[in-house]
Each structure stands twice: as structure tokens, then as C-alpha cells.
mmCIF file of C-alpha atoms and ligand atoms in Angstrom:
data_model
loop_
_atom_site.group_PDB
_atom_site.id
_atom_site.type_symbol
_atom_site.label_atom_id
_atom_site.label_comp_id
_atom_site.label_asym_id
_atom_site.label_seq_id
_atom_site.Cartn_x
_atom_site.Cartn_y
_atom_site.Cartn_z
ATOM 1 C CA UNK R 17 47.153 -7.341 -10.412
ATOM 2 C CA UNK R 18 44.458 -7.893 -7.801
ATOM 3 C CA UNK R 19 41.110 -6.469 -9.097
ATOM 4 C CA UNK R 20 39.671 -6.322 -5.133
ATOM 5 C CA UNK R 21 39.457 -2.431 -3.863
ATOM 6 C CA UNK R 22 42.017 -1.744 -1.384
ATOM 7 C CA UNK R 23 40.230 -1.610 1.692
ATOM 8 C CA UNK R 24 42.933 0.695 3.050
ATOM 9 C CA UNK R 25 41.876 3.711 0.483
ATOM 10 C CA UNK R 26 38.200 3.161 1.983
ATOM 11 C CA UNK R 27 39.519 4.121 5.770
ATOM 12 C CA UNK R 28 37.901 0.623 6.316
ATOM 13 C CA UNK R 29 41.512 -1.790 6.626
ATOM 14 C CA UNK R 30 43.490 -2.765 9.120
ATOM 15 C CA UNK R 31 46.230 -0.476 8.267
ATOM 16 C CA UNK R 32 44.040 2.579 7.357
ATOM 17 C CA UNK R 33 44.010 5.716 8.915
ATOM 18 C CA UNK R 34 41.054 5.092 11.148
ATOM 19 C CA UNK R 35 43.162 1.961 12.273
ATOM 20 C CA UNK R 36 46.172 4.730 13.758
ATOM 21 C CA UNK R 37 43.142 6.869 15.029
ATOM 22 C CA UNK R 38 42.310 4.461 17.033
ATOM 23 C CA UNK R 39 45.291 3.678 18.165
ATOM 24 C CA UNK R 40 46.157 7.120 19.017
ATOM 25 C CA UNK R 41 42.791 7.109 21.449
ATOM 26 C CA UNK R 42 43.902 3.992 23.339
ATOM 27 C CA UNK R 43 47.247 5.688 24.245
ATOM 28 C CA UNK R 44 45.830 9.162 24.824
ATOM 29 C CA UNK R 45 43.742 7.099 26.952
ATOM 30 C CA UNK R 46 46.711 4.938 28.786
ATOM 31 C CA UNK R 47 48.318 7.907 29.766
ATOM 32 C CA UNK R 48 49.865 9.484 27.109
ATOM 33 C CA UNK R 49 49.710 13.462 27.556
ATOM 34 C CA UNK R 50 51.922 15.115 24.526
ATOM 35 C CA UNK R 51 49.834 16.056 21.301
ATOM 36 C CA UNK R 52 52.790 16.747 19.086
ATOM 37 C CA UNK R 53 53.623 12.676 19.925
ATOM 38 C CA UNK R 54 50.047 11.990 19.523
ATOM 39 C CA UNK R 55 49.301 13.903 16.284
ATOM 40 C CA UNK R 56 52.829 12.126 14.857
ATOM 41 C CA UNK R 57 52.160 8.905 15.743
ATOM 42 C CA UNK R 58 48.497 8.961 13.862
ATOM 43 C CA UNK R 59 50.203 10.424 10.390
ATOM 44 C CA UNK R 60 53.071 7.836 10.789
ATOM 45 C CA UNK R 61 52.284 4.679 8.247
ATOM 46 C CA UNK R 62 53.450 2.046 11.185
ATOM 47 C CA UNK R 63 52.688 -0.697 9.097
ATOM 48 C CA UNK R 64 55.201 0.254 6.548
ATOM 49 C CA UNK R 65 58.098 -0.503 8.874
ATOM 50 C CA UNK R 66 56.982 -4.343 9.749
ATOM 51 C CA UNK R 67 56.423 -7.405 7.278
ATOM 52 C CA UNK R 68 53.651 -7.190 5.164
ATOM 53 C CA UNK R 69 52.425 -10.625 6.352
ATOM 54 C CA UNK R 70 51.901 -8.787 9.754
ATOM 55 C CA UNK R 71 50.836 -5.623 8.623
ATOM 56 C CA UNK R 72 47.062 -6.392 9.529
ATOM 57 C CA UNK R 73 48.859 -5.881 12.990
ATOM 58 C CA UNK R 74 50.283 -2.672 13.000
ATOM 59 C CA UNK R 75 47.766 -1.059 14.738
ATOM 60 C CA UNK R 76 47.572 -2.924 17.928
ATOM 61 C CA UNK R 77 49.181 -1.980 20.790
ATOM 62 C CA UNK R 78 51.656 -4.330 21.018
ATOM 63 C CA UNK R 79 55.537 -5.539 20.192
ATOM 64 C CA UNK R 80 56.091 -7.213 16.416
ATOM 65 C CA UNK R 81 59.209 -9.450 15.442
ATOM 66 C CA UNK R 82 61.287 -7.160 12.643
ATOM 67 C CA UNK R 83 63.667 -10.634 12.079
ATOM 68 C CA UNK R 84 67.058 -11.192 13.522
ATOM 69 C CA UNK R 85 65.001 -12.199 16.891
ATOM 70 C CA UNK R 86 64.119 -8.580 16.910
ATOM 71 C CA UNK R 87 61.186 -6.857 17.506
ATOM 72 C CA UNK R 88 59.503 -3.094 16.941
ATOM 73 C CA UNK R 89 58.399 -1.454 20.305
ATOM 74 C CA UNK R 90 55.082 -1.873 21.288
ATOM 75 C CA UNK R 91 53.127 1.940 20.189
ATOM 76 C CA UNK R 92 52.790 3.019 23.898
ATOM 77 C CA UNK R 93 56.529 2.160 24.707
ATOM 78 C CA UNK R 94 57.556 4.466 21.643
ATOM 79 C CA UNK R 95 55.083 6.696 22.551
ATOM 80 C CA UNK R 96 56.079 7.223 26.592
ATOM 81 C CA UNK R 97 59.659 7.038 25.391
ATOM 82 C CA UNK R 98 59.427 10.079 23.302
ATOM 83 C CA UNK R 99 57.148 12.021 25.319
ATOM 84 C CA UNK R 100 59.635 11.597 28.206
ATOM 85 C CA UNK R 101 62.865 12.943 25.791
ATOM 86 C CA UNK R 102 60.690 16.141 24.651
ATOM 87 C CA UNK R 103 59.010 17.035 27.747
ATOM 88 C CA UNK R 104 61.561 19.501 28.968
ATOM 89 C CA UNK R 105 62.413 20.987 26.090
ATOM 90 C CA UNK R 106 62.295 20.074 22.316
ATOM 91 C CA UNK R 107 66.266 18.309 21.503
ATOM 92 C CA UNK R 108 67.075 19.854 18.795
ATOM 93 C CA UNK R 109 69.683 17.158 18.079
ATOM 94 C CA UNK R 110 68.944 13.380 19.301
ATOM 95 C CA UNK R 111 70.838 10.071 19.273
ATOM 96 C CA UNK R 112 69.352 6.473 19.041
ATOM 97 C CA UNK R 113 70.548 3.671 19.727
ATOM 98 C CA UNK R 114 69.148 0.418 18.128
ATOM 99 C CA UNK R 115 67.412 1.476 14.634
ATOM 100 C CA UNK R 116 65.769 -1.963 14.219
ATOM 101 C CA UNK R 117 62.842 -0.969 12.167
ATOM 102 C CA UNK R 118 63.056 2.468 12.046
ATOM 103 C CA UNK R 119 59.652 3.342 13.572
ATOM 104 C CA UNK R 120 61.120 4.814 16.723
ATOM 105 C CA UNK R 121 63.475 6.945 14.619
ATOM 106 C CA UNK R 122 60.800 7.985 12.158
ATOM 107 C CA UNK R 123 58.624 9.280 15.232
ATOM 108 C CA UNK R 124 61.689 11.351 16.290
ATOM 109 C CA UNK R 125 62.941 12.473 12.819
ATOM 110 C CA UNK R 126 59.478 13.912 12.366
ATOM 111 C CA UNK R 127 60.083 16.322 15.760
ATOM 112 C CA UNK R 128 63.138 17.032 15.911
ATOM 113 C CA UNK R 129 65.735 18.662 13.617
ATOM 114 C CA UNK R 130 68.487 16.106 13.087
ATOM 115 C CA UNK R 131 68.460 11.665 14.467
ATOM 116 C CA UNK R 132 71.355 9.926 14.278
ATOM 117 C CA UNK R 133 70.626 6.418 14.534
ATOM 118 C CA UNK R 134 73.086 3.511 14.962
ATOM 119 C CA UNK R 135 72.074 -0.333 14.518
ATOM 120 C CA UNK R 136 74.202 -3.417 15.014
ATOM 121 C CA UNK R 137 72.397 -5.483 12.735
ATOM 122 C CA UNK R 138 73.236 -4.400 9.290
ATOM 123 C CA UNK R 139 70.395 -6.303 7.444
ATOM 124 C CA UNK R 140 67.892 -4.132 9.969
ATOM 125 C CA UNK R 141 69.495 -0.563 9.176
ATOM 126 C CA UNK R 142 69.375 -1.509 5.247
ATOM 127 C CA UNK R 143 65.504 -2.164 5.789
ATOM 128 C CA UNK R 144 64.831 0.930 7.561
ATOM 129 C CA UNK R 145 67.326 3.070 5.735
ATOM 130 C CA UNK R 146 65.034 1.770 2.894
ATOM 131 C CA UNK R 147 61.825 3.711 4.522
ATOM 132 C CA UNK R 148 63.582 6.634 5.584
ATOM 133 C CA UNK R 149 64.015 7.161 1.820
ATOM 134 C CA UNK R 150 60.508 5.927 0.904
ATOM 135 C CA UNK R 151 59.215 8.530 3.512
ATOM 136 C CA UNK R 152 61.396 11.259 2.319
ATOM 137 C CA UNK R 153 63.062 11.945 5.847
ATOM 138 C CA UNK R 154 66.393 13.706 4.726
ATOM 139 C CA UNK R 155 67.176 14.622 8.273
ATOM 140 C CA UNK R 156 68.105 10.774 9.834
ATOM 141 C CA UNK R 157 71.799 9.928 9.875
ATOM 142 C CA UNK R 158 72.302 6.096 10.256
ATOM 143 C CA UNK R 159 75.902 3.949 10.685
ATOM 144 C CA UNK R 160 76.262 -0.115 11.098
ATOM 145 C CA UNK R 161 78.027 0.110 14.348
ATOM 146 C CA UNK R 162 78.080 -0.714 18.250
ATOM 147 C CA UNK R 163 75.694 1.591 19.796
ATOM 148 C CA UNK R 164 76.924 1.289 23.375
ATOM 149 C CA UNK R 165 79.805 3.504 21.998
ATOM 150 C CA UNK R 166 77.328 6.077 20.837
ATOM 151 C CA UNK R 167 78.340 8.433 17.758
ATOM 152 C CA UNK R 168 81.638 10.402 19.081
ATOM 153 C CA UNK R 169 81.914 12.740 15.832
ATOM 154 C CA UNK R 170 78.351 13.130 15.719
ATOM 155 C CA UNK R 171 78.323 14.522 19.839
ATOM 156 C CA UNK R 172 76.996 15.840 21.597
ATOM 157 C CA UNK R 173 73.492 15.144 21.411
ATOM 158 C CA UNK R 174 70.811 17.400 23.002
ATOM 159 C CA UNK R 175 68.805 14.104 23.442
ATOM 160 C CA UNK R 176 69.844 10.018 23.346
ATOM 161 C CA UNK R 177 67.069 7.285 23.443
ATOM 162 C CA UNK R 178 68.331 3.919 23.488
ATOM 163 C CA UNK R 179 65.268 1.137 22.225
ATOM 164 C CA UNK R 180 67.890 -1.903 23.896
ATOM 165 C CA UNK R 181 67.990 -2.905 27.518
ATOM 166 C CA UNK R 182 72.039 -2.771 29.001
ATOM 167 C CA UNK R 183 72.876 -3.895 32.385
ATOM 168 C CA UNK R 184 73.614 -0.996 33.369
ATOM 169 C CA UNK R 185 74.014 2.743 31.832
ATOM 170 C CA UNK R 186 77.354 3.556 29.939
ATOM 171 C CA UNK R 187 79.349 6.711 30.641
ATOM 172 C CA UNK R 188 80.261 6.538 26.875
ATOM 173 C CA UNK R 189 77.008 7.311 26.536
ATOM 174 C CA UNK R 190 76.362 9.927 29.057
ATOM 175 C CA UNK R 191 79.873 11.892 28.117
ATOM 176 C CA UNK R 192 78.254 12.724 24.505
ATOM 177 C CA UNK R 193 74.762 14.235 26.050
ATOM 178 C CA UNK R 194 75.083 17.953 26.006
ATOM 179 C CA UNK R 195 74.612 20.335 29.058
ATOM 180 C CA UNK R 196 70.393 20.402 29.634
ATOM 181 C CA UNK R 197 70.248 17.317 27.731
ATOM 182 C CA UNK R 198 67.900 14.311 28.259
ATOM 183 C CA UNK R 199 68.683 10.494 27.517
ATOM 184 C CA UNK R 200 65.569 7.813 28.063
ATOM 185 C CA UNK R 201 67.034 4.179 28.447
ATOM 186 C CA UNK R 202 65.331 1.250 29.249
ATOM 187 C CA UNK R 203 68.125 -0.412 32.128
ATOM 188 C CA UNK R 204 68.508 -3.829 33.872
ATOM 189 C CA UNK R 205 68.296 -7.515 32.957
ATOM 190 C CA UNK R 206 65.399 -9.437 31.087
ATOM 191 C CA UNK R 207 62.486 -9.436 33.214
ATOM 192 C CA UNK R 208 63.647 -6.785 35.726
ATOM 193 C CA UNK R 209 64.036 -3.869 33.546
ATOM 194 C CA UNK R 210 63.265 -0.231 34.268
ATOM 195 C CA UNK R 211 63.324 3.366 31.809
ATOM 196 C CA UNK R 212 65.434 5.419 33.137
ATOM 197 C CA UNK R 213 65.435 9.070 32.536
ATOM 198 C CA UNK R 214 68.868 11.200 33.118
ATOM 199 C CA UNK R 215 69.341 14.494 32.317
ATOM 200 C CA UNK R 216 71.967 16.248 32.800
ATOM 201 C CA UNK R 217 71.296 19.988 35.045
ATOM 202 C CA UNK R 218 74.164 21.835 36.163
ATOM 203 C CA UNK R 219 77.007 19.616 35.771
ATOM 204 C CA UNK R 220 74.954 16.863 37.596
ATOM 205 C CA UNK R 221 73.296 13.744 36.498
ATOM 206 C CA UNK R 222 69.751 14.062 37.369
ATOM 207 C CA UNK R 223 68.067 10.605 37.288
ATOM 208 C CA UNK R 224 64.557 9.212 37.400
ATOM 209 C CA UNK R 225 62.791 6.029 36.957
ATOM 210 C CA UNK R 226 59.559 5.973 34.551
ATOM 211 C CA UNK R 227 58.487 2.943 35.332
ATOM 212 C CA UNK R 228 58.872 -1.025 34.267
ATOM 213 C CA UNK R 229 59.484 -2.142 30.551
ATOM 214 C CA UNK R 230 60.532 -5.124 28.418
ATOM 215 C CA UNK R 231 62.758 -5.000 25.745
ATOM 216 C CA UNK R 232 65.644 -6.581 23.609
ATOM 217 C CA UNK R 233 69.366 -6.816 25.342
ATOM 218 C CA UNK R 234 71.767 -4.037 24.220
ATOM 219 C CA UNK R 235 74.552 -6.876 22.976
ATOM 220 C CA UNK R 236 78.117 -6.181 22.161
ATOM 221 C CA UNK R 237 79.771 -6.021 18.588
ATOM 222 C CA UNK R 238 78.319 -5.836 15.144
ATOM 223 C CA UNK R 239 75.772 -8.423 13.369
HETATM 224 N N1 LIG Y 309 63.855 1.352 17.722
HETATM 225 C C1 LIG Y 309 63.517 0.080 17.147
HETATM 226 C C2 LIG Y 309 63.495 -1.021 18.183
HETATM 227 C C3 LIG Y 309 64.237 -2.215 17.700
HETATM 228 S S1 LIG Y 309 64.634 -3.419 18.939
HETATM 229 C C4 LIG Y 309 62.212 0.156 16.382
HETATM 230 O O1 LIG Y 309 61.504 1.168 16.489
HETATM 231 O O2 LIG Y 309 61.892 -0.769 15.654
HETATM 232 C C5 LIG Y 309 66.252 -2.899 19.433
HETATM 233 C C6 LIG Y 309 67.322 -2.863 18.398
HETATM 234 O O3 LIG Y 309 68.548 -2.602 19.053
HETATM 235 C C7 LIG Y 309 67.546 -4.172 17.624
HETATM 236 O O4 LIG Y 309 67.405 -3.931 16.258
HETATM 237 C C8 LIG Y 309 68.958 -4.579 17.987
HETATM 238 O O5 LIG Y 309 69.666 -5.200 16.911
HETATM 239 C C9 LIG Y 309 69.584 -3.245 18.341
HETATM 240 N N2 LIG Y 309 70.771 -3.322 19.192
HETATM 241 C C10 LIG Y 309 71.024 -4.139 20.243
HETATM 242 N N3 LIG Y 309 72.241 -3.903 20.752
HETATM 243 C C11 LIG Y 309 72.792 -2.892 20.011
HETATM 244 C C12 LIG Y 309 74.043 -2.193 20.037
HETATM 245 N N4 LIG Y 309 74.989 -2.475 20.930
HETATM 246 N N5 LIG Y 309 74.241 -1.232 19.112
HETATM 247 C C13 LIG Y 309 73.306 -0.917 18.186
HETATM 248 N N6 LIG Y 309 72.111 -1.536 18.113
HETATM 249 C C14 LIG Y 309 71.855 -2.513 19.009
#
């Protein structure tokens, strides 16, 4: 047993609540508007859901390998993403695609009423169905599937996030978002990507573009 004070009970560490307060200043102050994302992201112990070698980390703004040549989203990316699912109306129930760490469904779980969250990589969702527990959040559903199917019995979803880039969008996916619903998908090949916001308003398919973003490839089949 280590006889040095935990520097992370003093608010002094790099994984200590001053460390998320600051974080949540530099992305209120890079653009991000929505205080119930804000105030969710600062009680959310981010450096729970990455390796404890890169835990002194957690805190920065940026993307972290999770293994399996995966990485957690960078905080603003998270951030923006949810902020853009909520902001016209709170989804009552919400779909992701892509669990890796958990983080992303941990943000939304603490929202919304019921995630279902589906992961390809089976070592990943064991990890983060691991912290789901540890964090007491009863209300995440998880399976070890393809995601680019989405969750058929589970449909449809008043909200779908997807935290992997596909070539393009799949109806699959778009056929199990409910009537006033709102899916956020980064879309496109690596280095060309861009989030795409649909929702869907009076039987039509109401699309947007948020901007440019980098992430993992949506792949096919189960790891
Ligand atoms: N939301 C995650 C981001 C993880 S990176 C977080 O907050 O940490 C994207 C994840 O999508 C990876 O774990 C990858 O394995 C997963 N993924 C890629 N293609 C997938 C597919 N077809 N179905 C389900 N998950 C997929």
C-alpha cells in the first residue's frame, strides 16, 4: 500500500475534479452552449474509462487509444455530439453505436432515460460494461453485435449517435429512428469526414452538416 496522499482527494491531481473543471471551461469556451452537457461532463470520472497508465490524461482535450486500435473521443467531440442529439428535444430513448469505452454512453445514460449501446469488439463492451456497473448506471443496455444493423427489437429510438465513421449513412439505421427523432453520425472516409445531423420531421429526412471530424471506420462483422 502506497503511504503518499492521493493527490486526487486534495483537488490538486491530474484526474481531480478541478482537472474536469477545467476542462469543462475550455469547451464552454470552444463553443459548447448546453449546461446540462456541461454540468455532466464535469461530474463524469473520464479517467475511469481509459488505462490507468494514461489516466494523468484524461483531462485534456484530446482522443486516447482504449486498445484494439481504438480510441475514446476527444471531450469536445463527445461534447458537440451530444449537444447536437438533445438540442431539439430531450430523446427519451437513444441508440449508440460503437460503445468502445463507454464514456460517450455514460454522458448519455446520465440524460436520458434508457441507451442501448452496441460494440463489435467484445473485449471493449466487457470493459465498459465493467464501469457501467462500477458507476451504478442501471439504465444502459449493451449487446456484442454489428452496429450498422442497429438494435431492431430494441426500435425505435427517439435518438441514435453513432461514435464510428461509415461511408455513407445506412437506411437500417434511419428505419429504427422514431418520428421527431434525431441521429448524429460522423460520415465519409478517413480524412474527409463530416457529422451529420438527420432528423426525421414529417415523414422527411431533414439533414445537416455540423462540421468536420475524425474518427474510427464503422467496419463490418464482429471482433
Ligand atoms: N463511444 C466510444 C468511442 C469508441 S471508438 C467512447 O466513448 O469511447 C468507436 C467504436 O466503434 C470502437 O470501439 C469500434 O470497435 C466500434 N465499432 C466500429 N464499427 C462498429 C460496428 N459496425 N458495430 C459496432 N461497433 C463498431
Amino acid at each position: 500500500m502506497s503511504m503518499r496522499p492521493d493527490p486526487a482527494s486534495r483537488g490538486l491531481g491530474m484526474t481531480s475534479q478541478r482537472a474536469r473543471d477545467r476542462l469543462v471551461e475550455r469547451l464552454a469556451a470552444e463553443g459548447i452552449k448546453d449546461r446540462r452537457v456541461l454540468d455532466v461532463i464535469r461530474q463524469l470520472p473520464r479517467h475511469l474509462f481509459i488505462d490507468e497508465a494514461l489516466a494523468s490524461r484524461a483531462y485534456e482535450d484530446t482522443a486516447l487509444p482504449i486498445g484494439q486500435g481504438q480510441t475514446i473521443s476527444q471531450p469536445w467531440v463527445v461534447a458537440r455530439m451530444t449537444e447536437a442529439l438533445i438540442e431539439y428535444g430531450m430523446p427519451r430513448k437513444v441508440l449508440e453505436i460503437g460503445t468502445g469505452s463507454g464514456y460517450q454512453c455514460a454522458v448519455l445514460a446520465a440524460l436520458v432515460e434508457k441507451v442501448c449501446t452496441v460494440e463489435r469488439i467484445d473485449e471493449l463492451l466487457r470493459n465498459a460494461r465493467r464501469m457501467f456497473r462500477k458507476l451504478g448506471m442501471a439504465n444502459i443496455r449493451s449487446k456484442h453485435a454489428d452496429g450498422r444493423l442497429g438494435w431492431p427489437e430494441e426500435a425505435p429510438f427517439d435518438g441514435i449517435i453513432l461514435t464510428a465513421a461509415g461511408a455513407t449513412l445506412d437506411d437500417a439505421l434511419l428505419d429504427q429512428l422514431a418520428p421527431g427523432g434525431t441521429l448524429v453520425a460522423p460520415v465519409g472516409p478517413a480524412g474527409r469526414q463530416t457529422l451529420l445531423r438527420v432528423r426525421a420531421v414529417d415523414g422527411e429526412w431533414v439533414r445537416e452538416s455540423l462540421g468536420a471530424v475524425s474518427f474510427v471506420p464503422l467496419l463490418g462483422g464482429i471482433g
